[in-house]
Coordinates of C-alpha atoms and ligand atoms in Angstrom, one line a residue:
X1 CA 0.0 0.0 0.0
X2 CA 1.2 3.6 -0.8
X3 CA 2.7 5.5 2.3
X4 CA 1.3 8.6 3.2
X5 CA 3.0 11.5 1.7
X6 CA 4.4 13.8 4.3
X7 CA 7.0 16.5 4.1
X8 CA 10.1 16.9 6.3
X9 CA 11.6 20.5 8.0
X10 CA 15.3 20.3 8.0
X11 CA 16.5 22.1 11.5
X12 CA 19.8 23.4 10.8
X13 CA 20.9 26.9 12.6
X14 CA 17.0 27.6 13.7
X15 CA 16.7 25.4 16.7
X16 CA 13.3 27.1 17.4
X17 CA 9.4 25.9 17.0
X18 CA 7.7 29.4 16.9
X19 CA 8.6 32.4 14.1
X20 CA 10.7 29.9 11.9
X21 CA 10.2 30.6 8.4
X22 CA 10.8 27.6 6.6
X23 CA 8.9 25.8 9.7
X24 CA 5.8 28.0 8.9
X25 CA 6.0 27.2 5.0
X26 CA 6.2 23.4 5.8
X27 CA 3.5 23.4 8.4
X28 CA 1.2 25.4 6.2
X29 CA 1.6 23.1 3.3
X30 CA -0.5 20.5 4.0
X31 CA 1.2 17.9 4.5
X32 CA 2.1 16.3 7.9
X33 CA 5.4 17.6 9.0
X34 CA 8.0 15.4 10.5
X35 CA 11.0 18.0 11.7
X36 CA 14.2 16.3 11.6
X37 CA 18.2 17.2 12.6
X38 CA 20.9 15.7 11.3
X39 CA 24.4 15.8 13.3
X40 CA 26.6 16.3 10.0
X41 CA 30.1 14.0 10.3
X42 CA 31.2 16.0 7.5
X43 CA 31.6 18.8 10.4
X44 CA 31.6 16.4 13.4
X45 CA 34.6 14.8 12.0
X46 CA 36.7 18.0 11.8
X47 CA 36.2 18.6 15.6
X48 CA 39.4 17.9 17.3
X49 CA 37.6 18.1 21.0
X50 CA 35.5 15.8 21.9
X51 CA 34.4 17.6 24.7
X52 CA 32.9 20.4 22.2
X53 CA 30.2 22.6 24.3
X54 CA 28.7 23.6 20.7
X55 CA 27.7 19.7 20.0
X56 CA 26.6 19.7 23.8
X57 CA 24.7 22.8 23.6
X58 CA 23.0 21.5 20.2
X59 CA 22.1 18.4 21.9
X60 CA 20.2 19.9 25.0
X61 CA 18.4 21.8 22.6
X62 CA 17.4 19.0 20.5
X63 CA 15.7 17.2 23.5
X64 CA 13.9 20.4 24.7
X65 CA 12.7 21.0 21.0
X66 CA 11.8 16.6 21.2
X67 CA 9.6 17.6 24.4
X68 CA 8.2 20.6 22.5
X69 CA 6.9 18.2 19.7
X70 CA 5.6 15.7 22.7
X71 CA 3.4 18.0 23.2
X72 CA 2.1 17.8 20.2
X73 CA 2.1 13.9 19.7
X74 CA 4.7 14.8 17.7
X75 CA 8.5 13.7 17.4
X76 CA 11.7 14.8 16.2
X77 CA 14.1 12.4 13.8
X78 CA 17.1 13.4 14.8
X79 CA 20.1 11.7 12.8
X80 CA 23.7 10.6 12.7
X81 CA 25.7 11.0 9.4
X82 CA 26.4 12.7 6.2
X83 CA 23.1 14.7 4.6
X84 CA 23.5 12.7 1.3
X85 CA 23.1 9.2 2.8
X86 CA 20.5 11.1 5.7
X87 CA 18.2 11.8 3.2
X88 CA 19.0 8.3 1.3
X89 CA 17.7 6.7 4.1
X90 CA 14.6 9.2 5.5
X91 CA 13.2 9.0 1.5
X92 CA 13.3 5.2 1.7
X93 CA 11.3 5.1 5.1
X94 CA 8.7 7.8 4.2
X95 CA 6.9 8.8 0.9
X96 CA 8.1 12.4 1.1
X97 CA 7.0 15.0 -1.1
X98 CA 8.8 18.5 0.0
X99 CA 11.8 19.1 2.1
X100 CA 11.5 22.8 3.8
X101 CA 14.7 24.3 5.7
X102 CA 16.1 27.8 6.0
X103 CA 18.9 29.5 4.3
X104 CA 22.4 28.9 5.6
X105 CA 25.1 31.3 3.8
X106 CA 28.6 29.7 4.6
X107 CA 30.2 28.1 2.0
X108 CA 29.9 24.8 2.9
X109 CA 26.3 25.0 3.8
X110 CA 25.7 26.5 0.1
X111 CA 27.3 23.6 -1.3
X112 CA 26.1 21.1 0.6
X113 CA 22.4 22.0 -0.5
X114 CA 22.9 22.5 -3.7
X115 CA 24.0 18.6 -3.8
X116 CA 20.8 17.5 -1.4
X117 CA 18.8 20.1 -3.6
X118 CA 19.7 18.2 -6.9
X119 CA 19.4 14.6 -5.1
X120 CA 15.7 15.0 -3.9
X121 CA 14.8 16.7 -7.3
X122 CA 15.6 13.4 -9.0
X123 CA 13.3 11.8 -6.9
X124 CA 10.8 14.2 -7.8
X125 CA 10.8 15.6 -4.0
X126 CA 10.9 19.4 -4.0
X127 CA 13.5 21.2 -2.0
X128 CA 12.2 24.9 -0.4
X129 CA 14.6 26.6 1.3
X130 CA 14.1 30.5 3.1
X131 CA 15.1 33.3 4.8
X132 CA 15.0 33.0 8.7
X133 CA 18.1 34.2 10.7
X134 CA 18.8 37.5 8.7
X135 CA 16.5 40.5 8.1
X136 CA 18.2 41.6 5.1
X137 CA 20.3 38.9 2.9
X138 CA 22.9 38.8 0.1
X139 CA 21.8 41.8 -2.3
X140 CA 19.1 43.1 -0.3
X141 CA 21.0 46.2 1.0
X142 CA 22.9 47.1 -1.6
X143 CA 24.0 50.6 -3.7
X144 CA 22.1 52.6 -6.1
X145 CA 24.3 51.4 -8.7
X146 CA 23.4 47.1 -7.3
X147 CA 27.0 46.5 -5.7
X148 CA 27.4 45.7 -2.3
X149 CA 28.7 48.0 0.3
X150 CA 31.6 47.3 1.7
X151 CA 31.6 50.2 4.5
X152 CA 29.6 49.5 7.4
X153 CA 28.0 53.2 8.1
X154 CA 26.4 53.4 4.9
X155 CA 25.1 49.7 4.5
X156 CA 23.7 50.4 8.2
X157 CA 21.8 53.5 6.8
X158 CA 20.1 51.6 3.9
X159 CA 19.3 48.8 6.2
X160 CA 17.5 51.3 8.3
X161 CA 15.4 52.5 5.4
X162 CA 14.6 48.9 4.1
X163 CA 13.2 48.0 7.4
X164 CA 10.5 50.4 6.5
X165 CA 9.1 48.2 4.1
X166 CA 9.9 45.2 5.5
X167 CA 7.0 43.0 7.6
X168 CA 8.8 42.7 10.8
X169 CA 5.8 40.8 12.4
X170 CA 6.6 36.5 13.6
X171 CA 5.5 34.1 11.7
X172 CA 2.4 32.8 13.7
X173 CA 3.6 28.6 13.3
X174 CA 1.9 27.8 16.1
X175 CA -1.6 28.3 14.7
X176 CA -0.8 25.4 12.9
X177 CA 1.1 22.8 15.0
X178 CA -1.5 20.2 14.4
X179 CA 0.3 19.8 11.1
X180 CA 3.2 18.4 13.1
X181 CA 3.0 14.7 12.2
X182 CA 1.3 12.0 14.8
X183 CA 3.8 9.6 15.5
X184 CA 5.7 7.5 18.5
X185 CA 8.8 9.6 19.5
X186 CA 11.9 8.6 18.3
X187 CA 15.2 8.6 20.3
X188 CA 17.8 11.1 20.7
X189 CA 21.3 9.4 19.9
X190 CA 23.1 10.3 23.0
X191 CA 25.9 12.5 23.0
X192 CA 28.4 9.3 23.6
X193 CA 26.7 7.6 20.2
X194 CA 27.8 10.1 18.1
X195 CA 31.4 10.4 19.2
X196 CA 30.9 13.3 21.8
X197 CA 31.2 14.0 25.6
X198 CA 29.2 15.4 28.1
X199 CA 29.9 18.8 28.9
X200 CA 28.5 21.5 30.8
X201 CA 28.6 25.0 29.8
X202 CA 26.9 28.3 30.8
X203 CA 24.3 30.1 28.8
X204 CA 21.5 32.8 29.3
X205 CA 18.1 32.2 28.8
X206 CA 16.9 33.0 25.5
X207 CA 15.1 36.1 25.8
X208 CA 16.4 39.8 25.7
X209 CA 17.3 41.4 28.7
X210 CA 15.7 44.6 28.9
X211 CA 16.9 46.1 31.4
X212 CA 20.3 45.5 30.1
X213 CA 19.7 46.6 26.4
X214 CA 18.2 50.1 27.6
X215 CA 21.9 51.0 29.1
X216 CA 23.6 49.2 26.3
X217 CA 25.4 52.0 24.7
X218 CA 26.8 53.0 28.1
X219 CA 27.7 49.3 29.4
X220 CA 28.6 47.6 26.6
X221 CA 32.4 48.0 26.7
X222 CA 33.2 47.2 29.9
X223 CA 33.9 43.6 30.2
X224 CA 33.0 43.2 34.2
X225 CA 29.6 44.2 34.1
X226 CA 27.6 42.3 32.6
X227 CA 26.3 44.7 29.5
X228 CA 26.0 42.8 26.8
X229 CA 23.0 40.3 25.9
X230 CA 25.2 37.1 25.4
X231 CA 22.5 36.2 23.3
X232 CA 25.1 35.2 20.6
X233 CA 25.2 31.4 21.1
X234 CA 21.2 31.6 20.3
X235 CA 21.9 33.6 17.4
X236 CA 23.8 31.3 16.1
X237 CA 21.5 28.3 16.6
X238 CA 18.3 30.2 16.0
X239 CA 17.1 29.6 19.4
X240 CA 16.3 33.2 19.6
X241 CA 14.3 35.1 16.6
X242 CA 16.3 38.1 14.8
X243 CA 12.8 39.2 13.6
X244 CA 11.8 39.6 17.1
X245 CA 14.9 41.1 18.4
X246 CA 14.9 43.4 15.8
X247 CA 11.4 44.6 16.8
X248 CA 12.8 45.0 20.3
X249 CA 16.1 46.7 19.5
X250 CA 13.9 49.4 17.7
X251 CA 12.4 50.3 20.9
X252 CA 15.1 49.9 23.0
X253 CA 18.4 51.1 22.2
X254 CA 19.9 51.8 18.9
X255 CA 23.2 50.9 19.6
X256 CA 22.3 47.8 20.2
X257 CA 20.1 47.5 17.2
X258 CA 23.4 48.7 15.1
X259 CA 25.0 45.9 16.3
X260 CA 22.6 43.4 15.2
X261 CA 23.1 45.0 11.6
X262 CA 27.3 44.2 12.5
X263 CA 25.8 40.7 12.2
X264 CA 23.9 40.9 8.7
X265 CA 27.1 43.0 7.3
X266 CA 29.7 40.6 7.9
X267 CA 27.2 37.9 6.2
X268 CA 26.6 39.8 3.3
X269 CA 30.1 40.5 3.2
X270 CA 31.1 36.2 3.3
X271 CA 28.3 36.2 0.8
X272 CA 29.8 38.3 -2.1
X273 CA 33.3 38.3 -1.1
X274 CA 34.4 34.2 -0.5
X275 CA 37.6 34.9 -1.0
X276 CA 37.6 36.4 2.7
X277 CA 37.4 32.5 4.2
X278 CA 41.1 32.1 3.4
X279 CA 42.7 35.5 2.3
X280 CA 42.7 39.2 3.7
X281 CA 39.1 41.6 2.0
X282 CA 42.1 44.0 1.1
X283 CA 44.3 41.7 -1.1
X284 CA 47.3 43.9 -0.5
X285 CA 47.2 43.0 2.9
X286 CA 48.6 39.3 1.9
X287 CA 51.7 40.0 1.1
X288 CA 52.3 40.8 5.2
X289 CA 54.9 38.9 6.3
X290 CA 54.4 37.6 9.8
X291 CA 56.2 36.1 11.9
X292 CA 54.2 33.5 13.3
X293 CA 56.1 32.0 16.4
X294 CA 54.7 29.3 17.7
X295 CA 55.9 29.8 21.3
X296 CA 54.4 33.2 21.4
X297 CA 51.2 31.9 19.9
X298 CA 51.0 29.2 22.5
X299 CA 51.2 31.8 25.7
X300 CA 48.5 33.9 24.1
X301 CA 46.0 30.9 23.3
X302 CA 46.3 30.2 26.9
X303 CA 46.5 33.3 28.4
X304 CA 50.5 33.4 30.0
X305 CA 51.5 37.0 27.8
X306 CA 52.1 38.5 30.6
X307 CA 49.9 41.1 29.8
X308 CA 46.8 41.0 32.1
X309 CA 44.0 42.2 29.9
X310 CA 44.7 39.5 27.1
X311 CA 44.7 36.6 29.3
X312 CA 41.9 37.5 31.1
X313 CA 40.1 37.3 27.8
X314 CA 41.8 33.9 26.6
X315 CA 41.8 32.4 29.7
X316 CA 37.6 33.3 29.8
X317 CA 37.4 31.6 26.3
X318 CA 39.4 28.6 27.4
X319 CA 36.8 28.1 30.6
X320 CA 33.7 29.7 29.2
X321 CA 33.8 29.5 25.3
X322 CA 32.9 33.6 25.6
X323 CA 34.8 36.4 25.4
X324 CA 33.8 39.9 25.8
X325 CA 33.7 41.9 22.6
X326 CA 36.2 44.7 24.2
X327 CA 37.9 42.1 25.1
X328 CA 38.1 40.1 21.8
X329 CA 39.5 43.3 19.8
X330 CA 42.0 43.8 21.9
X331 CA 43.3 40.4 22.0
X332 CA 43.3 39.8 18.2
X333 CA 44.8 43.4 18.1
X334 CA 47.3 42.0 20.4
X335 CA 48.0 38.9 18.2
X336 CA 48.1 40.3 14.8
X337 CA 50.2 43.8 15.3
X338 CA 52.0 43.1 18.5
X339 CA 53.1 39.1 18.1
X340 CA 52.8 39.7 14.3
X341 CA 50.8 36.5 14.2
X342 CA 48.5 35.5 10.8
X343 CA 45.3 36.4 12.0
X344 CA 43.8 33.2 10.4
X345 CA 45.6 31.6 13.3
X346 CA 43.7 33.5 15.8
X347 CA 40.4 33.1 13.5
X348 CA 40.7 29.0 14.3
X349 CA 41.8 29.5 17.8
X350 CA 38.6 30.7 18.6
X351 CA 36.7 29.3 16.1
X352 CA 37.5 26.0 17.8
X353 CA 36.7 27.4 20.9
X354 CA 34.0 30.1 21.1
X355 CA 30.3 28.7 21.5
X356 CA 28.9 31.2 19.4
X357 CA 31.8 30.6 16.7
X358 CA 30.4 32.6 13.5
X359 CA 32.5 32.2 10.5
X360 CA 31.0 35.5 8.9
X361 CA 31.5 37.3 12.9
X362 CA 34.6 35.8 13.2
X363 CA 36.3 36.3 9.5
X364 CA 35.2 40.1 10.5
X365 CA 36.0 40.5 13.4
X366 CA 39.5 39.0 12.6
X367 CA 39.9 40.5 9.5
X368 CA 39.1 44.1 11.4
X369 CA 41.6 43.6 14.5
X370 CA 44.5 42.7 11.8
X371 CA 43.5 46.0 9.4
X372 CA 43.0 43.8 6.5
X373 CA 39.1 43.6 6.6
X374 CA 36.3 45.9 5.0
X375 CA 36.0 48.6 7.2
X376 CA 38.4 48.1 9.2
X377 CA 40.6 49.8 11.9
X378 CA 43.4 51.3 10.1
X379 CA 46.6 49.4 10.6
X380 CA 48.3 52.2 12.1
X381 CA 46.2 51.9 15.0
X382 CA 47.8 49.6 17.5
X383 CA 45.5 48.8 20.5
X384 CA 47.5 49.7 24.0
X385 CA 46.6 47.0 26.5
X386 CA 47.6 49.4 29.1
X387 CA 45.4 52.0 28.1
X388 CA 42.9 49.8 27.2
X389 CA 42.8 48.7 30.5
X390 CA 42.5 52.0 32.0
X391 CA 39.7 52.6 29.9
X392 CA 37.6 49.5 29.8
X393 CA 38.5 47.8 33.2
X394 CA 39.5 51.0 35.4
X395 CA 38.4 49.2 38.7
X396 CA 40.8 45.5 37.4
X397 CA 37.6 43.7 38.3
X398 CA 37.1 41.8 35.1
X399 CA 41.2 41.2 35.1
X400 CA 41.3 40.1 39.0
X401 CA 38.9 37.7 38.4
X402 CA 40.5 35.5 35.3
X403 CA 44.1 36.4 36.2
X404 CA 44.2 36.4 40.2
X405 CA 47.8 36.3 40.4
X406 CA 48.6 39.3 38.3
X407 CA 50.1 41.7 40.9
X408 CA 52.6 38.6 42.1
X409 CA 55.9 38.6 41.3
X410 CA 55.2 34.9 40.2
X411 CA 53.2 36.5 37.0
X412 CA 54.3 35.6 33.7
X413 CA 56.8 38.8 32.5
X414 CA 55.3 40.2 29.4
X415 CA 56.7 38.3 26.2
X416 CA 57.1 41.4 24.2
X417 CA 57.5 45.2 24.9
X418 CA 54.3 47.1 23.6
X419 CA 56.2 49.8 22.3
X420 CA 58.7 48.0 20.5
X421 CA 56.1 45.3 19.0
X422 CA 54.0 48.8 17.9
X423 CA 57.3 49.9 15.7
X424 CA 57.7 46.8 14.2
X425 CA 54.3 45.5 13.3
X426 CA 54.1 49.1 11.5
X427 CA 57.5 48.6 9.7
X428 CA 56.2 45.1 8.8
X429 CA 52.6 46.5 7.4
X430 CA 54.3 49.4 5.7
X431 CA 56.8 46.9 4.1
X432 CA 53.8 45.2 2.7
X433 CA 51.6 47.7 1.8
X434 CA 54.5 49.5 -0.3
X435 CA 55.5 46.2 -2.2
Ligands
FAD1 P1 25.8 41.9 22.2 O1 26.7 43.1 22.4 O2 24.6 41.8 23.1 O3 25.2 42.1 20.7 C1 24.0 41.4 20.2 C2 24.3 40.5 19.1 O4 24.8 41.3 18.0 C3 25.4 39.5 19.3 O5 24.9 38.4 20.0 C4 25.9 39.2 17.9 O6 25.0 38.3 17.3 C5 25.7 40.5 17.2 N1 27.0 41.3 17.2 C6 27.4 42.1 18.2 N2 28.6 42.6 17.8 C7 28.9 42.1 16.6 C8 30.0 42.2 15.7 N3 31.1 43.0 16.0 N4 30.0 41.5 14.6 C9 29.0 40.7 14.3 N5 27.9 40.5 15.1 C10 27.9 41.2 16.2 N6 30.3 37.2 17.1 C11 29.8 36.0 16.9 O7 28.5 35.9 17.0 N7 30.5 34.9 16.6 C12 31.9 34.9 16.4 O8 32.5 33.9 16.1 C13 32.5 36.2 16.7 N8 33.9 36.3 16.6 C14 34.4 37.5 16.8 C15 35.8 37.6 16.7 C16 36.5 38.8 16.9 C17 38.0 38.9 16.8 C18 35.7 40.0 17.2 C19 36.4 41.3 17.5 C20 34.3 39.9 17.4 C21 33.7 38.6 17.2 N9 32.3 38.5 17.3 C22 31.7 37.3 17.0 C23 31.4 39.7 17.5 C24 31.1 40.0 19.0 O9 32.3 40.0 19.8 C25 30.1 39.0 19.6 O10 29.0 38.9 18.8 C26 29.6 39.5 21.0 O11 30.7 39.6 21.8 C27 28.7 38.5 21.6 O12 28.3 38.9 22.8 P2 26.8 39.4 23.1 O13 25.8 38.3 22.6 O14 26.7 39.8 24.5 O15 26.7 40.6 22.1

């Protein structure tokens, strides 16, 4: 007997039931909708930690969103392998008609649904994919003239004026949850099946903090109070919204909503310029020699400079997989001009260990601390982790509490002078940029 057509919803970085996009589309299509996730060993694989508080953090959510769907008489398929042979397998167990997901914009993610987009097709199963974690994507915000900008200010103008005529409102999906398929839940691989350990890790709720997003523009830079909205891990796996952060940030503070727009830039940026995943936005900027010593580079990835401010920061990456933004310019700053390190080795430092690990933030905000990005700080300027400091951490508190032992003569010595490294990282840019 013929099988029931159904469709499935492809969770990828949207780990959310209510204002999901491509959710809505494949709830409204009426179908029955069986949600799945699929832990990718084409990226498990390149994980070097098995201890990985991303993976972890994934999982938990995965059961919540399972309990969710419970609720619902529902279930979640989640699976263990590459997409291709995923979706081998789900189209032999169910007679599906449409695959729904949202857009994912880094390279690999393009590529890899182009090939499951072609696959399904030749089975005659249609392949809908949309927009869900961006307000504005690829050449939405672009110039009069249709190229992209490549300065932040006047992107973040235009963005402004779009949202005028944009419908900012959620999508309603749970007006239609009954769609959800009816069938037995289906278990969770455990962390340990798919090559993983348990892991614990600290994150805020979901949800904005208003209270801190009102004083935003004054508290943001100062790494010990807590200022910011650390909602960047949920960002990254869609447990949060954008849509309804935007609508928040627009009442709240418009710092904050600019920096919500720092997000959408860098992606559009990663989405016309690929060349940024291995090589400097300014092309002149690759003929830099650095000196990449691997001694040096070891003391800053775990926080023994010397110089208080940076391993603060590295050492609250190493324990918590966050660093503070301040915190994270001045320690790829740091890196780039006074070790004279590649940035890219920086980039994969904390891509390997940041929680919210962005290529598109990351790439930018490497590519801006090293001079070579769009945008970015002019090379010339050379943060001072002193001054720094006395700016950003005038009462030591965020720099007592990572680095306890800093006023004791037993404290690492500072590997380089700041005044000297300044001279020669300039020498070293100049060098290239005259070539
Ligand atoms: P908030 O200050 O509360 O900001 C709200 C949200 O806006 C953030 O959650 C984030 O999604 C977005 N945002 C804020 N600042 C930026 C920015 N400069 N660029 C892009 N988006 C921004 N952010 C990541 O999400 N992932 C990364 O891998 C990442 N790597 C970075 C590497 C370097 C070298 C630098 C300088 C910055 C990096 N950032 C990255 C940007 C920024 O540091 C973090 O987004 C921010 O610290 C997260 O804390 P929060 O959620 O409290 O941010």
């Amino acid at each position: 007997m013929m099988q029931k057509e159904i469709v499935l919803f492809w969770f990828r970085r949207d780990l959310r039931l209510d204002d999901n996009a491509g959710l809505y589309y494949a709830l409204k299509s009426g179908y029955p909708v069986l949600p799945i996730f699929i832990f990718d060993t084409d990226i498990l694989n390149d994980l070097k930690d098995k201890k990985d508080k991303r993976v972890a953090f994934i999982h938990d959510t995965l059961i919540h969103l399972q309990q969710q769907l419970q609720q619902h008489q529902s279930t979640l398929y989640v699976m263990h392998g590459t997409p291709i042979d995923s979706f081998e397998k789900l189209t032999t167990i169910y007679n599906v008609k449409a695959v729904y997901t949202n857009h994912d914009y880094e390279p690999y993610a393009k590529q890899r649904d182009e090939k499951i987009k072609n696959k399904l097709e030749e089975k005659g199963i249609s392949f809908h994919s949309c927009k869900d974690q961006v307000i504005f994507e690829k050449d939405e915000v672009v110039k009069d003239n249709g190229e992209p900008y490549t300065v932040f200010t006047p992107y973040s103008k235009r963005w402004k004026a779009a949202l005028a005529h944009f419908y900012l409102k959620p999508y309603l999906n749970n007006r239609y949850f009954s769609a959800f398929i009816k069938q037995e839940s289906i278990t969770i691989p455990t962390l340990q099946q798919i090559g993983f350990e348990k892991i614990t890790y600290d994150v805020v709720a979901p949800e904005l903090d208003e209270t801190i997003v009102k004083d935003y523009d004054k508290n943001r830079n100062y790494p010990a109070i807590h200022g910011t909205t650390k909602l960047s891990v949920h960002l990254r796996f869609g447990t949060v919204s954008i849509r309804q952060l935007v609508s928040q940030a627009l009442e709240l503070n418009e710092t904050f909503l600019n920096e919500l727009i720092w997000r959408e830039f860098y992606q559009m940026i990663l989405w016309h310029f690929p060349h940024v995943v291995s090589g400097c936005f300014k092309k002149e900027y690759d003929k830099i020699v650095w000196r990449n010593n691997e001694a040096e580079f070891k003391a800053w990835c775990e926080g023994n400079t010397g110089y208080p401010i940076v391993d603060a920061g590295m050492r609250e990456l190493n324990a918590t997989g966050y660093m503070h933004n301040r915190v994270r310019m001045i320690v790829a700053s740091f890196l780039t001009k006074d070790l004279l390190i590649d940035w890219r080795w920086g980039e994969a430092y904390f891509a390997e260990k940041l929680l919210d690990y962005d290529l598109a933030a990351n790439n930018g905000g490497w590519q801006w601390a090293a001079g070579c990005g769009c945008d970015a700080a002019p090379y010339f300027r050379v943060f001072n982790p002193k001054l720094q400091t006395e700016k950003f951490d005038p009462g030591l508190q965020y720099i007592r509490k990572w680095v306890p032992e800093f006023e004791e003569f037993s404290y690492t010595k500072p590997i380089v002078d700041h005044q000297y490294a300044k001279e020669r990282c300039l020498q070293a840019y100049k060098l290239a940029l005259t070539k």
